[in-house]
Structures are given as structure tokens and as C-alpha cells.
Amino acid sequence: MTRDELAIFDSQAVRNGLSYPDCIAAMRDVMLALSAGTTRQLLRTMISLGSGRTFAQMPGALGDYDMFGTKTISVFADPNKPGLRRHRGLVVLFEPEEGRPVAVADAEEITHIRTAAATAVATDALARADAKTLLIVGTGGQARTHLKALPLVRTFERVLIWGRSPDKTETLVEEYRHLGAERADDLEAATRTADVICTLTTASEPVILGDWVQPGTHVNLVGSSGPGPVEVDSALVAKSRYIADSAASARDAAAEFLVARAAGIVGEDHIIGEIGDVLLGRIAGRTSDRDITLYKSLGHAVQDLAAAAHLYRSSRR
């Protein structure tokens, strides 16, 4: 292959070429395809390289005759920001006619945007139509991308932001003051008033308790992507209609579900299905305005590949 046969999308090119409305549409399509069984992917494989250092690969295909490839990333603790981790790597895209690699893209930027877009798809499918108050728990990069994506699927009158650092929280509030953002100092009180909650933290222990979450709330669990760290307690898992991005991945790596299952609080059948099943009309996401719906986001190779394929095809047009 020659250099001009390979499209390269650095972080700025990803931001320029992957708009939130386009990415939301791409995530809706690929989650439908995942649950319909037309995509192909393996569970994420991870190699520990010592404390706070992980190398991971996520291979997949958008279809038998569609783009395929892999996301290859390192997840390392940030020495300059204790408690935070950076996801650095590449999404490598192959075309389906001759099996040629055609593009590489910044995996960290794609992950930020597609994760928020997938949450927006789930929120649109599961949150009450009249949801007015959004609570963002966390102040990192995912908080920012979710604040860009979620207002595209619901019109929020209040946007509450909670973080452990008052300074970081205030900075984020100022950035999104145009959305009506305000600082939530009391997380329990904010949780009790929220219609939609997004947990986007690096917490290892629950920051939100099930007793705080009111009937009718929709919760997106995004921060923990593997066994171990949990953002909410088992009481919330038990009282919710639990819907995964991928049921197979949730049974393997959804920490909150695994903890509740190990304690005998819920069984295997507590995962009622995938968000793609809801979109396909196979299952009801919400059966009443009093349901507490929960979407567990783990992230998948086909999401990264769908985002990269959109970038590549758009650039060729």
C-alpha cells in the first residue's frame, strides 16, 4: 500500500468530521444492526501492563460485506491527574471488497463522541417524553460530550452538574451556562429532582444510591466499563428496567450488574434486553411513566467502526 491510500483522521479531523447529529444517527443504526445480528464483534480483550495500565483490542465488522477493523487502545492512569485515565489509540478501518486498510482515526476522540451519541440514542428511546431536568455526574471529557449530545434528543429546562471538585464543576457550569447549567452541591437532592441522570465518573464505589432515584427517572451508567468499579448501588440495579448496549458484554463486564448478581439480588434475566431490541420494537423500553429505566453503556467495536466509516465515507464525498 502507499501513503495516499490511507486516510488519517487526527483528533481535530474527528471533531470536524463527526457531528453529533450524524453520530447519533450512526449509533442508532449500528445498535439496531448489533441486536439484529448483522454485525460481528468479539468481546473486548485486555492485557494488564501493571497498576493503572491496560492494553485493549476490540475487533469487529459492520456486516459480512461492510467495513471491518479494530480499535486498539491503551488505558493508562494520568500521572498529572490522579484518579483519571486516558484512552489513547487508533481505530483501523478496512474496506470489504479487497480487505484493504483504508483509514486510521484517533480512538480517544471517536470514543468521546460516539459514547455520548449512543447515550443520546438510549435516552431518546427510554426517557420520558416530558423529561425536563438533566443531572450530569462527573466533570471530565465525557461530561462535555454528553452536554453536547443529550440536548439534541430532549429539551431540558434545568441542567444540574455535580463533581467532586468545586472548581472543575464551576468551570463546566460556566461553559454550559447557555443550556441553563447550574452547580449541584447536594448530589442526593439533585438525584431526587432529576428526570435523566448520566454517571460519567471514575468512581470505584457508588456515588448514587437507589433510594435517591425517583419513579420515572432514566439513568445512563457510562463511567465504569469493566468489572470492579461501580457508580451506583445494587438497590438501583434491582429497581430498574435494566437495558444494555450489548447483553453479552453486560454479563461479562457490567460491574454494577455483576455485583448485584453475585449478591443474589438479581438474576441473569434482570437484563431485559439491548437498546437495539427496544429500537427494533422487540421489547418495551418503558412500560409506564413510573418505570426507572437504566441503560448500561460499555462501548463496542461496531460503534467505533460505524463512527470511523462515517468519517471515511464523508471525506470521500
XYZ file of C-alpha atoms in Angstrom:
317
model
C 0.000 0.000 0.000
C 1.043 3.618 -0.473
C 0.610 6.587 1.829
C -2.134 8.172 -0.298
C -4.248 5.018 0.017
C -4.685 5.572 3.762
C -6.909 8.330 5.182
C -5.726 9.649 8.541
C -8.071 11.415 10.954
C -6.351 13.063 13.904
C -8.344 14.358 16.859
C -9.202 17.657 15.157
C -10.259 15.898 11.968
C -12.534 13.625 14.013
C -14.135 16.639 15.717
C -14.550 18.419 12.374
C -15.959 15.426 10.507
C -18.117 13.677 13.108
C -21.023 15.942 14.019
C -23.247 14.967 16.924
C -26.438 14.661 14.838
C -24.619 12.449 12.318
C -23.024 10.339 15.035
C -26.354 9.895 16.841
C -27.860 8.621 13.588
C -24.890 6.287 13.044
C -25.147 4.917 16.596
C -28.870 4.317 16.206
C -28.265 2.357 13.010
C -25.389 0.291 14.369
C -27.148 -0.599 17.631
C -30.137 -1.750 15.596
C -27.769 -3.853 13.493
C -25.993 -5.281 16.545
C -29.247 -6.532 18.065
C -30.495 -7.732 14.670
C -27.363 -9.876 14.385
C -25.976 -8.349 11.194
C -22.774 -7.007 12.768
C -19.855 -9.074 14.046
C -17.706 -8.388 17.093
C -15.740 -10.139 19.805
C -15.711 -9.206 23.457
C -13.026 -6.711 24.375
C -9.672 -8.320 25.230
C -7.450 -6.618 27.781
C -3.854 -7.150 28.858
C -2.753 -5.678 32.176
C 0.600 -3.921 31.990
C 0.766 -3.181 35.708
C -1.178 -0.954 38.063
C -3.276 1.590 36.186
C -2.009 0.407 32.779
C -4.093 -1.646 30.319
C -3.773 -2.532 26.634
C -7.047 -3.464 24.902
C -8.289 -4.563 21.496
C -11.842 -4.507 20.135
C -12.283 -6.176 16.699
C -15.495 -6.152 14.732
C -17.296 -5.875 11.389
C -20.307 -3.802 10.395
C -21.538 -6.703 8.281
C -20.355 -9.574 6.101
C -19.921 -7.172 3.170
C -19.307 -3.941 5.046
C -16.403 -2.144 6.696
C -14.456 -4.026 9.366
C -11.495 -3.355 11.631
C -10.435 -2.868 15.211
C -9.952 -0.340 17.961
C -6.588 -0.703 19.683
C -6.105 1.392 22.798
C -4.060 1.925 25.919
C -5.867 2.926 29.101
C -3.289 4.479 31.391
C -3.639 6.401 34.605
C -2.771 10.064 34.074
C 0.223 10.858 36.324
C -0.673 14.542 36.230
C -4.300 13.966 37.236
C -4.625 11.316 39.951
C -7.776 9.250 39.614
C -8.162 9.923 35.887
C -7.270 7.686 32.945
C -6.517 8.444 29.313
C -7.738 6.278 26.436
C -5.183 6.607 23.640
C -5.137 4.607 20.446
C -6.350 4.068 16.916
C -9.410 2.844 15.093
C -8.198 0.982 11.991
C -10.759 0.604 9.196
C -10.685 -1.930 6.328
C -12.853 -1.930 3.208
C -14.863 -5.080 2.359
C -14.092 -5.608 -1.333
C -10.372 -6.441 -1.212
C -9.763 -6.282 2.537
C -7.505 -3.217 2.282
C -6.882 -0.903 5.245
C -8.274 2.468 4.201
C -8.280 4.674 7.305
C -6.924 5.213 10.792
C -8.557 7.570 13.246
C -7.869 8.922 16.727
C -9.608 6.446 19.030
C -9.826 8.745 22.039
C -11.795 11.408 20.170
C -14.068 8.882 18.476
C -14.742 7.252 21.854
C -15.710 10.561 23.442
C -18.172 11.474 20.691
C -19.695 8.067 19.935
C -20.223 7.260 23.627
C -22.237 10.432 24.126
C -24.113 9.842 20.883
C -25.023 6.293 21.961
C -26.244 7.647 25.306
C -28.402 10.125 23.405
C -29.924 7.268 21.389
C -30.724 5.367 24.601
C -32.099 8.474 26.311
C -34.346 9.219 23.357
C -35.695 5.664 23.466
C -36.053 5.308 27.251
C -36.537 8.684 28.957
C -39.997 10.124 29.475
C -41.094 12.432 26.674
C -41.602 15.240 29.206
C -38.183 14.894 30.888
C -37.057 18.407 31.863
C -34.174 18.066 34.344
C -30.816 16.551 33.415
C -28.180 15.623 36.001
C -24.581 15.162 34.866
C -22.411 13.375 37.433
C -18.750 13.997 36.627
C -16.723 16.821 35.111
C -14.349 15.138 32.639
C -14.325 14.890 28.868
C -17.387 12.660 28.734
C -19.382 15.242 30.693
C -18.668 17.773 27.955
C -19.595 15.479 25.082
C -22.793 14.373 26.812
C -23.760 18.005 27.336
C -23.461 18.430 23.572
C -25.362 15.278 22.618
C -28.249 14.971 25.084
C -29.938 18.334 24.348
C -30.357 17.081 20.772
C -32.903 14.464 21.920
C -34.679 16.252 24.788
C -35.370 19.888 25.660
C -34.098 20.310 29.216
C -35.187 23.252 31.326
C -32.560 22.554 34.009
C -29.097 21.040 33.698
C -27.500 20.123 37.027
C -23.797 19.311 37.206
C -22.128 17.587 40.152
C -18.435 16.873 40.609
C -16.031 16.177 43.450
C -14.011 19.310 42.631
C -15.968 22.550 43.095
C -13.546 24.394 40.809
C -13.911 21.906 37.943
C -17.671 21.838 38.422
C -17.898 25.615 38.303
C -15.759 25.721 35.148
C -18.069 23.231 33.436
C -21.156 25.133 34.579
C -19.778 28.332 33.047
C -19.046 26.532 29.758
C -22.643 25.350 29.521
C -24.462 28.262 31.107
C -26.254 28.689 27.757
C -28.043 25.398 28.489
C -29.180 26.665 31.878
C -26.456 24.721 33.673
C -26.156 25.111 37.432
C -23.915 23.555 40.062
C -25.397 20.771 42.191
C -23.736 20.829 45.598
C -26.024 18.186 47.126
C -25.921 15.074 44.951
C -28.767 13.338 46.771
C -31.079 16.331 46.360
C -30.121 16.689 42.696
C -30.740 12.978 42.077
C -34.196 13.219 43.636
C -35.196 16.025 41.238
C -33.633 14.673 38.019
C -35.579 13.124 35.154
C -32.430 11.953 33.334
C -29.151 11.065 35.086
C -25.774 10.371 33.455
C -22.974 8.946 35.593
C -19.635 9.755 33.955
C -17.145 9.192 36.745
C -14.070 7.173 37.631
C -15.677 6.200 40.951
C -14.833 2.800 42.415
C -17.712 2.897 44.928
C -21.343 4.006 44.400
C -21.895 7.741 44.144
C -25.673 7.367 43.644
C -27.966 5.211 45.765
C -31.126 3.555 44.571
C -33.178 5.115 47.364
C -32.486 8.553 45.861
C -33.762 7.771 42.358
C -37.429 8.601 41.895
C -40.038 6.742 39.818
C -39.983 7.805 36.189
C -36.261 8.566 36.073
C -33.980 7.389 33.288
C -30.367 6.574 34.274
C -27.373 6.195 31.942
C -24.440 4.335 33.532
C -21.382 5.219 31.474
C -18.291 5.656 33.654
C -17.420 2.055 34.531
C -16.538 -0.088 31.515
C -15.270 -3.249 33.201
C -15.619 -5.460 36.278
C -14.742 -3.767 39.546
C -15.589 -0.055 39.737
C -19.271 0.718 40.321
C -21.050 4.063 40.098
C -24.408 3.082 41.664
C -25.536 0.581 44.257
C -27.312 -2.736 43.796
C -30.597 -1.268 45.016
C -30.768 0.883 41.891
C -29.901 -2.057 39.646
C -32.660 -4.110 41.263
C -35.400 -1.470 40.972
C -34.669 -0.577 37.354
C -35.635 -1.888 33.937
C -32.068 -2.823 33.019
C -31.201 -2.446 29.335
C -27.686 -2.950 27.959
C -25.940 -1.809 24.821
C -24.906 -5.481 24.489
C -26.321 -8.159 26.777
C -23.319 -10.451 26.219
C -20.903 -7.711 27.199
C -23.006 -6.716 30.206
C -22.915 -10.265 31.567
C -19.141 -10.201 31.152
C -18.167 -6.682 32.226
C -21.049 -4.549 33.603
C -19.731 -4.022 37.118
C -22.958 -2.850 38.782
C -24.900 -5.814 37.378
C -22.146 -8.289 38.283
C -22.050 -7.076 41.900
C -25.847 -7.309 42.239
C -25.874 -10.768 40.641
C -23.069 -12.043 42.868
C -25.012 -10.885 45.925
C -28.110 -12.784 44.755
C -30.106 -9.560 44.411
C -30.792 -10.049 40.693
C -30.547 -12.971 38.303
C -29.369 -13.375 34.720
C -32.805 -12.434 33.403
C -32.678 -8.996 35.033
C -31.136 -7.710 31.788
C -34.352 -7.469 29.815
C -32.609 -6.823 26.502
C -30.481 -4.474 24.453
C -31.160 -0.929 23.362
C -31.256 -2.283 19.803
C -34.126 -4.574 20.852
C -36.045 -1.513 22.008
C -35.357 0.279 18.727
C -36.453 -2.815 16.784
C -39.717 -2.965 18.765
C -38.904 -6.392 20.220
C -39.213 -5.189 23.808
C -40.695 -2.159 25.511
C -38.119 0.194 26.919
C -40.559 1.954 29.211
C -43.893 0.425 30.203
C -45.131 3.415 32.212
C -44.137 6.901 33.303
C -43.203 5.460 36.706
C -40.599 2.993 35.443
C -36.983 3.620 36.380
C -35.134 2.766 33.178
C -31.400 2.081 33.190
C -29.068 1.972 30.188
C -25.662 0.387 30.743
C -23.048 1.667 28.302
C -19.911 -0.432 27.866
C -18.926 0.639 24.368
C -18.346 -1.613 21.393
C -16.112 -2.091 18.409
C -19.011 -1.705 15.993
C -19.776 1.732 17.439
C -16.194 2.844 16.823
C -16.202 1.331 13.347
C -19.516 2.970 12.449
C -18.125 6.349 13.503
C -14.903 5.791 11.555
C -16.818 4.581 8.492
C -18.936 7.733 8.560
C -15.784 9.845 8.744
C -14.171 7.965 5.866
C -17.184 7.977 3.571
C -17.925 11.632 4.284
C -14.359 12.583 3.444
C -14.600 10.720 0.128
C -17.815 12.572 -0.763
